[in-house]
Short mmCIF file of C-alpha atoms and ligand atoms in Angstrom, two decimals:
data_model
loop_
_atom_site.label_atom_id
_atom_site.label_comp_id
_atom_site.label_asym_id
_atom_site.label_seq_id
_atom_site.Cartn_x
_atom_site.Cartn_y
_atom_site.Cartn_z
CA MET A 210 96.43 -15.90 -80.21
CA ARG A 211 99.75 -17.88 -80.13
CA GLY A 212 101.01 -18.92 -83.58
CA CYS A 213 102.35 -22.31 -84.61
CA GLY A 214 105.85 -23.68 -83.60
CA ILE A 215 109.00 -23.71 -85.48
CA ASN A 216 108.83 -26.19 -88.46
CA SER A 217 112.46 -27.47 -87.85
CA GLN A 218 112.64 -29.35 -91.32
CA ARG A 219 111.24 -26.48 -93.16
CA LEU A 220 113.87 -24.17 -91.32
CA ILE A 221 116.79 -26.37 -92.22
CA ARG A 222 115.90 -26.97 -95.99
CA ASP A 223 115.42 -23.14 -96.31
CA LEU A 224 118.91 -22.56 -94.84
CA ARG A 225 120.38 -25.16 -96.96
CA ASP A 226 118.80 -23.97 -100.05
CA LEU A 227 119.79 -20.55 -99.79
CA SER A 228 123.29 -21.72 -98.98
CA SER A 229 123.32 -23.27 -102.80
CA PHE A 230 123.67 -19.63 -104.04
CA GLY A 231 127.13 -18.94 -104.57
CA ALA A 232 128.40 -22.46 -102.56
CA VAL A 233 131.99 -23.32 -102.59
CA GLY A 234 132.71 -26.84 -100.82
CA LYS A 235 131.12 -26.47 -97.59
CA GLY A 236 131.01 -22.52 -97.62
CA VAL A 237 129.71 -19.68 -99.66
CA THR A 238 130.95 -16.77 -102.00
CA ARG A 239 128.07 -14.60 -102.21
CA LEU A 240 129.57 -10.74 -102.52
CA SER A 241 126.75 -7.93 -102.63
CA TYR A 242 125.48 -7.67 -106.29
CA SER A 243 127.01 -10.67 -107.58
CA PRO A 244 124.87 -12.96 -109.97
CA ALA A 245 124.50 -15.58 -106.72
CA ASP A 246 123.46 -12.66 -104.53
CA VAL A 247 120.87 -11.54 -107.08
CA GLU A 248 119.66 -14.92 -107.37
CA ALA A 249 119.62 -15.50 -103.42
CA ARG A 250 117.54 -12.21 -103.12
CA LEU A 251 115.12 -13.47 -105.72
CA TRP A 252 114.42 -16.54 -104.16
CA LEU A 253 114.07 -14.81 -100.88
CA LEU A 254 111.61 -12.47 -102.34
CA ARG A 255 109.59 -15.50 -103.69
CA LYS A 256 109.87 -17.23 -100.17
CA MET A 257 108.91 -13.72 -98.33
CA SER A 258 105.60 -13.94 -100.71
CA ASP A 259 104.65 -17.40 -99.94
CA ALA A 260 104.92 -16.63 -96.23
CA GLY A 261 101.83 -14.33 -96.99
CA LEU A 262 104.26 -11.05 -96.50
CA GLN A 263 104.11 -8.31 -98.94
CA ALA A 264 107.22 -8.47 -100.48
CA TRP A 265 109.28 -6.09 -102.45
CA ILE A 266 113.03 -5.19 -103.09
CA ASP A 267 114.28 -1.72 -102.63
CA GLU A 268 116.70 0.27 -104.96
CA VAL A 269 119.64 -0.69 -103.34
CA GLY A 270 118.99 -4.45 -102.95
CA ASN A 271 117.27 -4.70 -99.25
CA VAL A 272 114.54 -7.63 -99.56
CA TYR A 273 111.91 -6.57 -97.12
CA GLY A 274 108.76 -8.55 -96.51
CA ARG A 275 105.72 -6.38 -94.92
CA SER A 276 102.91 -8.16 -92.74
CA LEU A 277 99.41 -7.12 -92.55
CA ALA A 278 99.53 -5.80 -89.11
CA ASN A 279 99.64 -1.97 -88.64
CA ARG A 280 102.62 -2.17 -85.99
CA ALA A 281 105.51 -4.99 -86.57
CA ILE A 282 108.80 -6.14 -85.03
CA LEU A 283 111.46 -5.98 -87.59
CA LEU A 284 113.24 -9.31 -87.94
CA GLY A 285 116.46 -9.93 -90.19
CA SER A 286 120.05 -9.91 -90.75
CA HIS A 287 122.27 -10.13 -94.08
CA THR A 288 122.68 -12.77 -96.85
CA ASP A 289 125.94 -11.30 -98.75
CA THR A 290 128.66 -12.80 -97.68
CA VAL A 291 132.85 -12.55 -97.47
CA PRO A 292 134.48 -14.27 -100.24
CA GLN A 293 135.06 -18.20 -99.29
CA GLY A 294 132.60 -17.42 -96.20
CA GLY A 295 130.31 -19.37 -94.12
CA TRP A 296 126.79 -20.93 -95.04
CA LEU A 297 125.11 -19.27 -91.74
CA ASP A 298 126.59 -15.73 -91.14
CA GLY A 299 123.79 -13.51 -91.67
CA SER A 300 121.56 -16.04 -93.55
CA LEU A 301 120.69 -17.50 -90.05
CA GLY A 302 119.28 -14.63 -89.07
CA VAL A 303 117.47 -14.27 -92.03
CA ILE A 304 116.04 -17.50 -92.57
CA TYR A 305 114.84 -17.28 -88.85
CA ALA A 306 112.93 -14.11 -89.25
CA LEU A 307 111.01 -15.88 -92.52
CA GLU A 308 110.38 -18.83 -90.09
CA ILE A 309 108.97 -16.70 -87.41
CA ALA A 310 106.73 -14.72 -89.73
CA ARG A 311 105.48 -18.01 -90.85
CA CYS A 312 104.52 -19.26 -87.27
CA MET A 313 103.05 -15.82 -86.43
CA ARG A 314 101.53 -15.23 -89.57
CA GLU A 315 97.81 -16.47 -88.42
CA SER A 316 98.12 -15.30 -84.74
CA GLY A 317 96.19 -12.30 -84.87
CA ALA A 318 98.56 -10.52 -82.61
CA PRO A 319 98.67 -6.75 -82.62
CA VAL A 320 102.33 -6.69 -83.58
CA GLY A 321 103.02 -8.47 -86.55
CA VAL A 322 106.74 -9.55 -87.93
CA ASP A 323 108.41 -7.68 -91.03
CA VAL A 324 111.12 -9.49 -92.24
CA VAL A 325 114.30 -8.11 -93.85
CA SER A 326 117.47 -9.20 -95.55
CA PHE A 327 119.98 -6.38 -95.45
CA VAL A 328 122.40 -5.93 -98.49
CA GLU A 329 126.38 -5.27 -98.62
CA GLU A 330 126.83 -6.01 -94.51
CA GLU A 331 130.15 -7.40 -95.27
CA GLY A 332 131.22 -4.30 -97.06
CA THR A 333 132.39 -5.19 -100.36
CA TYR A 334 131.86 -2.03 -101.41
CA LEU A 335 130.38 0.11 -98.06
CA SER A 336 129.73 -2.00 -94.54
CA TRP A 337 126.50 -2.25 -93.35
CA PHE A 338 125.25 -0.24 -96.60
CA GLY A 339 121.65 -1.82 -96.52
CA SER A 340 120.98 -1.21 -93.30
CA ARG A 341 122.19 2.25 -93.02
CA HIS A 342 120.57 3.30 -95.75
CA PHE A 343 117.23 1.81 -94.73
CA CYS A 344 117.85 3.73 -91.62
CA GLY A 345 118.07 6.98 -93.71
CA ASP A 346 121.86 7.06 -92.41
CA ILE A 347 123.69 7.18 -96.20
CA GLY A 348 123.92 10.38 -98.43
CA ALA A 349 124.57 10.36 -101.96
CA GLU A 350 128.29 11.54 -101.76
CA GLN A 351 128.95 8.33 -99.55
CA ILE A 352 127.08 6.39 -102.08
CA ASN A 353 129.07 8.16 -105.31
CA ALA A 354 132.48 7.58 -103.49
CA ALA A 355 132.22 3.71 -102.39
CA ARG A 356 134.54 1.37 -104.20
CA SER A 357 135.52 -2.18 -104.00
CA GLU A 358 139.03 -3.19 -103.13
CA ILE A 359 139.56 -3.65 -106.67
CA GLY A 360 138.41 -0.13 -107.54
CA ARG A 361 134.82 -0.72 -109.04
CA PRO A 362 132.43 1.80 -108.01
CA LEU A 363 129.29 1.19 -106.03
CA VAL A 364 127.05 2.97 -108.47
CA ASP A 365 128.36 0.54 -111.26
CA ALA A 366 127.42 -2.00 -109.26
CA LEU A 367 123.80 -0.57 -108.61
CA LYS A 368 122.99 0.07 -111.93
CA GLU A 369 123.89 -3.60 -113.25
CA PHE A 370 122.04 -4.80 -110.13
CA ALA A 371 118.97 -2.73 -111.37
CA GLY A 372 119.60 -4.15 -115.13
CA ALA A 373 119.48 -7.74 -113.19
CA LEU A 374 115.79 -7.07 -111.41
CA GLN A 375 114.47 -5.59 -114.73
CA LYS A 376 115.38 -8.86 -116.76
CA ALA A 377 113.95 -10.75 -113.64
CA GLY A 378 110.74 -8.87 -114.20
CA VAL A 379 111.11 -7.52 -110.76
CA ALA A 380 110.27 -3.80 -109.97
CA CYS A 381 111.75 -2.24 -106.86
CA ALA A 382 110.35 0.19 -104.17
CA PRO A 383 111.39 2.04 -101.52
CA ALA A 384 111.91 0.23 -98.09
CA HIS A 385 112.78 2.28 -94.98
CA LEU A 386 112.40 2.17 -91.16
CA ASP A 387 109.15 3.65 -90.29
CA ARG A 388 109.00 4.46 -86.38
CA ASN A 389 105.21 4.45 -86.22
CA ARG A 390 105.29 1.14 -87.55
CA HIS A 391 108.62 -0.89 -86.34
CA VAL A 392 108.65 -1.25 -82.62
CA ALA A 393 111.92 -2.96 -82.32
CA TYR A 394 114.49 -4.77 -84.20
CA LEU A 395 115.82 -8.12 -83.37
CA GLU A 396 118.03 -9.91 -85.20
CA ALA A 397 119.52 -13.68 -84.54
CA HIS A 398 123.31 -14.45 -85.55
CA ILE A 399 125.76 -17.16 -85.08
CA GLU A 400 127.96 -16.02 -82.51
CA GLN A 401 131.62 -16.20 -84.62
CA GLY A 402 133.51 -16.80 -81.72
CA PRO A 403 133.60 -19.76 -79.28
CA ARG A 404 132.61 -18.62 -76.02
CA LEU A 405 128.88 -20.37 -76.20
CA GLU A 406 130.60 -23.74 -76.81
CA VAL A 407 133.40 -23.24 -74.14
CA GLU A 408 130.46 -22.29 -71.50
CA ASN A 409 128.06 -24.85 -72.81
CA LYS A 410 125.29 -22.46 -73.37
CA LYS A 411 123.07 -22.34 -76.24
CA ILE A 412 121.96 -18.87 -76.26
CA GLY A 413 123.61 -15.56 -75.87
CA ALA A 414 121.33 -12.64 -74.99
CA VAL A 415 123.72 -10.05 -76.56
CA THR A 416 124.04 -6.64 -74.20
CA GLY A 417 125.98 -4.78 -76.54
CA ILE A 418 128.73 -4.44 -79.39
CA VAL A 419 132.09 -3.39 -78.17
CA GLY A 420 133.70 -0.37 -79.45
CA ILE A 421 136.90 -0.35 -80.93
CA ARG A 422 140.05 1.52 -80.93
CA ASN A 423 143.40 1.47 -83.54
CA ARG A 424 146.58 2.89 -82.74
CA GLN A 425 149.60 2.81 -84.88
CA ILE A 426 152.51 2.73 -82.91
CA CYS A 427 155.74 4.41 -84.51
CA PHE A 428 159.28 4.32 -83.42
CA GLN A 429 162.20 6.59 -85.10
CA GLY A 430 165.70 5.34 -84.33
CA ALA A 431 169.12 5.67 -86.80
CA SER A 432 170.01 2.90 -89.53
CA ALA A 433 173.17 1.73 -88.91
CA HIS A 434 175.70 -1.26 -90.15
CA ALA A 435 174.71 -4.24 -88.00
CA GLY A 436 178.28 -5.51 -87.92
CA THR A 437 180.35 -2.14 -87.44
CA THR A 438 178.11 -0.29 -85.03
CA PRO A 439 178.73 -1.12 -81.37
CA MET A 440 175.70 -1.65 -79.40
CA SER A 441 176.18 1.47 -77.17
CA LEU A 442 175.66 3.46 -80.08
CA ARG A 443 172.63 2.12 -81.75
CA ARG A 444 169.46 3.74 -81.98
CA ASP A 445 167.72 0.43 -82.98
CA ALA A 446 164.07 0.86 -83.65
CA CYS A 447 163.32 -2.76 -83.78
CA GLY A 448 164.77 -3.41 -79.91
CA THR A 449 163.03 -0.44 -78.52
CA MET A 450 159.79 -1.50 -80.11
CA ILE A 451 159.87 -5.25 -79.11
CA ARG A 452 160.70 -4.10 -75.65
CA PHE A 453 157.90 -1.57 -75.70
CA ALA A 454 154.96 -4.31 -77.13
CA CYS A 455 156.22 -6.72 -74.27
CA SER A 456 155.54 -4.38 -71.65
CA LEU A 457 152.35 -3.18 -73.18
CA LEU A 458 150.78 -6.47 -73.66
CA ASP A 459 151.42 -7.20 -70.09
CA GLU A 460 150.21 -3.88 -68.69
CA PHE A 461 147.00 -4.62 -70.90
CA GLU A 462 146.98 -7.84 -69.00
CA ARG A 463 146.93 -6.03 -65.56
CA SER A 464 144.48 -3.39 -66.77
CA ALA A 465 141.68 -4.71 -69.15
CA SER A 466 138.21 -5.88 -68.07
CA PRO A 467 137.38 -9.75 -68.73
CA ASN A 468 135.62 -8.45 -71.87
CA THR A 469 138.61 -6.63 -73.21
CA VAL A 470 140.40 -8.18 -76.54
CA TRP A 471 143.60 -6.77 -78.12
CA ASN A 472 145.77 -7.62 -80.94
CA ILE A 473 149.05 -6.61 -82.59
CA GLY A 474 148.19 -7.71 -86.04
CA TYR A 475 150.73 -5.88 -88.12
CA ILE A 476 154.55 -5.30 -87.73
CA ARG A 477 156.96 -3.56 -90.11
CA LEU A 478 160.84 -2.69 -89.81
CA GLU A 479 162.67 -0.45 -92.14
CA PRO A 480 164.78 -0.93 -94.05
CA GLY A 481 164.16 -4.69 -93.16
CA ARG A 482 167.42 -6.30 -93.93
CA ARG A 483 169.19 -8.68 -92.16
CA ASN A 484 172.75 -6.90 -91.92
CA VAL A 485 171.02 -3.30 -91.28
CA VAL A 486 170.16 -1.79 -87.73
CA PRO A 487 166.40 -0.76 -88.13
CA GLY A 488 165.95 2.96 -88.19
CA LYS A 489 162.09 3.04 -88.44
CA SER A 490 159.71 0.46 -86.98
CA GLU A 491 156.21 0.31 -86.50
CA PHE A 492 153.00 -1.89 -85.24
CA SER A 493 149.38 -1.89 -85.21
CA LEU A 494 147.41 -2.12 -81.85
CA GLN A 495 143.71 -2.95 -81.81
CA TYR A 496 141.68 -3.02 -78.67
CA ARG A 497 138.04 -3.80 -78.09
CA ASP A 498 135.59 -3.45 -75.08
CA PRO A 499 132.10 -2.86 -74.32
CA SER A 500 132.59 -0.27 -71.74
CA SER A 501 133.69 3.15 -72.82
CA GLU A 502 135.31 3.84 -69.72
CA THR A 503 137.71 0.54 -69.90
CA LEU A 504 138.85 1.92 -73.58
CA ALA A 505 139.10 5.72 -72.20
CA TYR A 506 141.58 3.70 -69.58
CA LEU A 507 143.26 1.75 -72.08
CA ASP A 508 143.79 5.02 -74.33
CA LYS A 509 145.85 6.08 -71.34
CA VAL A 510 147.70 3.25 -70.46
CA VAL A 511 149.03 3.76 -74.30
CA THR A 512 149.61 7.56 -74.20
CA GLU A 513 151.54 7.21 -70.68
CA SER A 514 153.67 4.24 -72.21
CA ILE A 515 154.52 5.90 -75.11
CA ALA A 516 155.62 9.06 -72.79
CA ALA A 517 157.53 6.87 -70.73
CA ALA A 518 159.25 5.17 -73.79
CA ASN A 519 160.62 8.21 -75.05
CA ARG A 520 162.26 8.97 -71.64
CA SER A 521 164.95 6.12 -72.42
CA ASP A 522 166.84 5.43 -75.14
CA GLY A 523 167.20 7.97 -77.93
CA VAL A 524 164.48 6.07 -80.00
CA VAL A 525 161.47 8.39 -80.52
CA CYS A 526 158.07 6.79 -79.91
CA SER A 527 154.92 8.38 -81.52
CA SER A 528 151.40 7.07 -82.39
CA THR A 529 148.92 7.91 -84.68
CA THR A 530 144.88 7.22 -84.03
CA GLY A 531 143.05 5.11 -86.77
CA PHE A 532 139.26 4.74 -86.92
CA SER A 533 137.46 3.93 -83.54
CA VAL A 534 133.85 2.87 -82.86
CA GLU A 535 132.43 3.86 -79.36
CA PRO A 536 130.56 0.77 -77.81
CA LEU A 537 126.92 0.53 -78.42
CA HIS A 538 124.45 -0.69 -75.70
CA LEU A 539 121.51 -2.82 -77.13
CA ASP A 540 117.92 -2.27 -75.29
CA PRO A 541 118.22 -4.33 -72.34
CA ARG A 542 114.55 -4.96 -72.53
CA LEU A 543 115.11 -6.90 -75.64
CA SER A 544 118.13 -9.20 -74.21
CA ARG A 545 115.62 -9.68 -71.05
CA ARG A 546 113.01 -10.89 -73.39
CA ILE A 547 115.58 -13.15 -75.18
CA SER A 548 116.74 -14.64 -71.75
CA GLU A 549 113.36 -14.90 -70.23
CA ALA A 550 112.41 -16.73 -73.38
CA ALA A 551 115.33 -19.47 -72.77
CA ASP A 552 114.24 -19.80 -69.03
CA ALA A 553 110.74 -20.81 -70.25
CA LEU A 554 112.12 -23.26 -72.56
CA ASP A 555 115.01 -24.32 -70.21
CA VAL A 556 117.82 -23.55 -72.54
CA PRO A 557 121.06 -22.47 -71.11
CA TRP A 558 121.85 -19.15 -72.06
CA ILE A 559 124.28 -15.99 -71.17
CA ALA A 560 124.58 -12.39 -71.44
CA MET A 561 127.45 -11.42 -73.25
CA PRO A 562 128.65 -8.39 -75.79
CA SER A 563 129.40 -9.16 -79.06
CA GLY A 564 133.15 -8.58 -80.34
CA ALA A 565 131.71 -8.15 -83.97
CA GLY A 566 129.67 -5.23 -85.77
CA HIS A 567 126.13 -6.09 -86.84
CA ASP A 568 123.48 -4.32 -88.99
CA ALA A 569 121.92 -4.35 -85.58
CA ALA A 570 124.12 -1.69 -84.54
CA ALA A 571 122.74 0.74 -87.36
CA LEU A 572 119.24 -0.12 -86.11
CA ALA A 573 120.01 0.94 -82.64
CA ARG A 574 120.65 4.47 -83.38
CA HIS A 575 117.13 4.77 -84.27
CA LEU A 576 115.04 1.81 -82.72
CA PRO A 577 115.31 -0.45 -79.71
CA ALA A 578 117.59 -3.14 -80.92
CA GLY A 579 118.37 -6.69 -79.65
CA LEU A 580 120.68 -9.43 -80.65
CA LEU A 581 120.52 -13.12 -80.18
CA PHE A 582 123.52 -15.53 -80.86
CA VAL A 583 123.91 -19.24 -81.45
CA PRO A 584 126.85 -21.17 -80.96
CA SER A 585 129.55 -21.56 -83.57
CA ILE A 586 131.24 -24.84 -83.78
CA GLY A 587 134.96 -24.11 -82.70
CA GLY A 588 134.18 -20.70 -82.97
CA HIS A 589 134.98 -20.52 -86.83
CA SER A 590 133.30 -17.79 -89.14
CA HIS A 591 134.38 -15.88 -92.25
CA THR A 592 135.64 -19.45 -93.59
CA THR A 593 134.01 -22.38 -95.04
CA GLU A 594 134.40 -24.30 -91.80
CA GLU A 595 132.02 -22.17 -90.32
CA ASN A 596 128.90 -24.42 -88.89
CA THR A 597 126.48 -24.84 -86.01
CA SER A 598 124.78 -27.89 -85.10
CA ASP A 599 121.28 -28.66 -86.45
CA ASP A 600 119.84 -28.87 -82.94
CA ASP A 601 121.33 -25.84 -81.90
CA ILE A 602 120.09 -23.98 -84.99
CA VAL A 603 116.37 -25.32 -84.17
CA LEU A 604 116.72 -24.51 -80.67
CA GLY A 605 118.10 -20.76 -81.53
CA ALA A 606 114.69 -20.19 -83.49
CA GLU A 607 112.63 -21.53 -80.93
CA VAL A 608 113.91 -19.41 -78.14
CA MET A 609 113.56 -16.47 -80.93
CA LEU A 610 110.05 -17.28 -81.70
CA GLU A 611 109.06 -17.27 -77.91
CA ALA A 612 110.65 -14.14 -77.19
CA VAL A 613 109.08 -12.44 -80.61
CA SER A 614 105.51 -14.06 -79.79
CA ASN A 615 105.62 -12.68 -76.29
CA ILE A 616 106.17 -9.18 -77.77
CA CYS A 617 103.65 -9.68 -80.46
CA ILE A 618 100.95 -10.86 -78.39
CA GLN A 619 101.54 -8.42 -75.41
CA GLY A 620 102.09 -5.53 -78.01
CA SER A 621 105.13 -4.14 -76.79
CA ILE A 622 108.78 -4.90 -76.02
ZN1 ZN B 765 127.01 -11.14 -90.27
#
């Protein structure tokens, strides 16, 4: 009942062909609904049909290929990119899905392989639009309100997209998650970080996607002449901010888990002149961790540090909370399938969280979902430098095929 193995030449060729749509140097600019994106979707539609899938594009641009079986595991990712992005972010998972569908096509297994390329994961207009729409989680108000950074409405892009499909003679039809059909969602993605490479592992069996906290920490002192105001009389919002930030970073070092990452990405001083003591200052603090408990503990650390800062030097410290995302646990049965497949093929793997969001997070709210990582050379991603060796690309596909074929043949995850 087993399907055939990964055809490595075909796999690499399809990835290279896909990267030619919107190519810039070694990378790709393929923003959702741009001409390059539309061309790539039409190319993928043909590839899916050639693979024996019943393929169509839905009204928002998701490309969906349905296998002949009554139940299927859904494999995929996205094919839109950021500006000057890499050739593998998203594309890798879509072409793996296509190749695995080809391998499993004649297996006769009770569970087939459906393939999807979600539109608009990168959020040119609305992050994870395609996958959330596929899951029925996006309302008309969100679509009507969404705009690009330069103010272009998403609805205008959708209209233009519909026109381009019509011109190409392609009719669209809805594509939605079907819980009676889809047994699970499994996505392969480049790691987009350096951990696999540093630890000399080839596969990441992803356990969950980190939660994110954003705080803006503000200091209110008093602007004054930097030459005439004695040090003892100053309420220097910059000095207090720097001391506060240093001690907070030390505290994070002590309190965080090995998986926690944090970042001060933005600092502002007011008025920001060399001869004026700053009266106001602020900085952004972001932290991410796969555990809700750790995030809650770090929330407390920040709140207590602010209270302590307000007991000292006359500069008032406060904070506002920005968007936050709770950590998400992927289905442990799927990460076990990935690690077992890696063991079976003698490929070194680690269990790890994902520090970035993926379409799998949208799917995980409705279906058992899993995520598999392959190494990123130098950890580069969202740049044209992004790359993975051909050997690692092929190895990742072989591990994923092993995991998927076990699920398809055994008929359950
Ligand atoms: Zn991606």
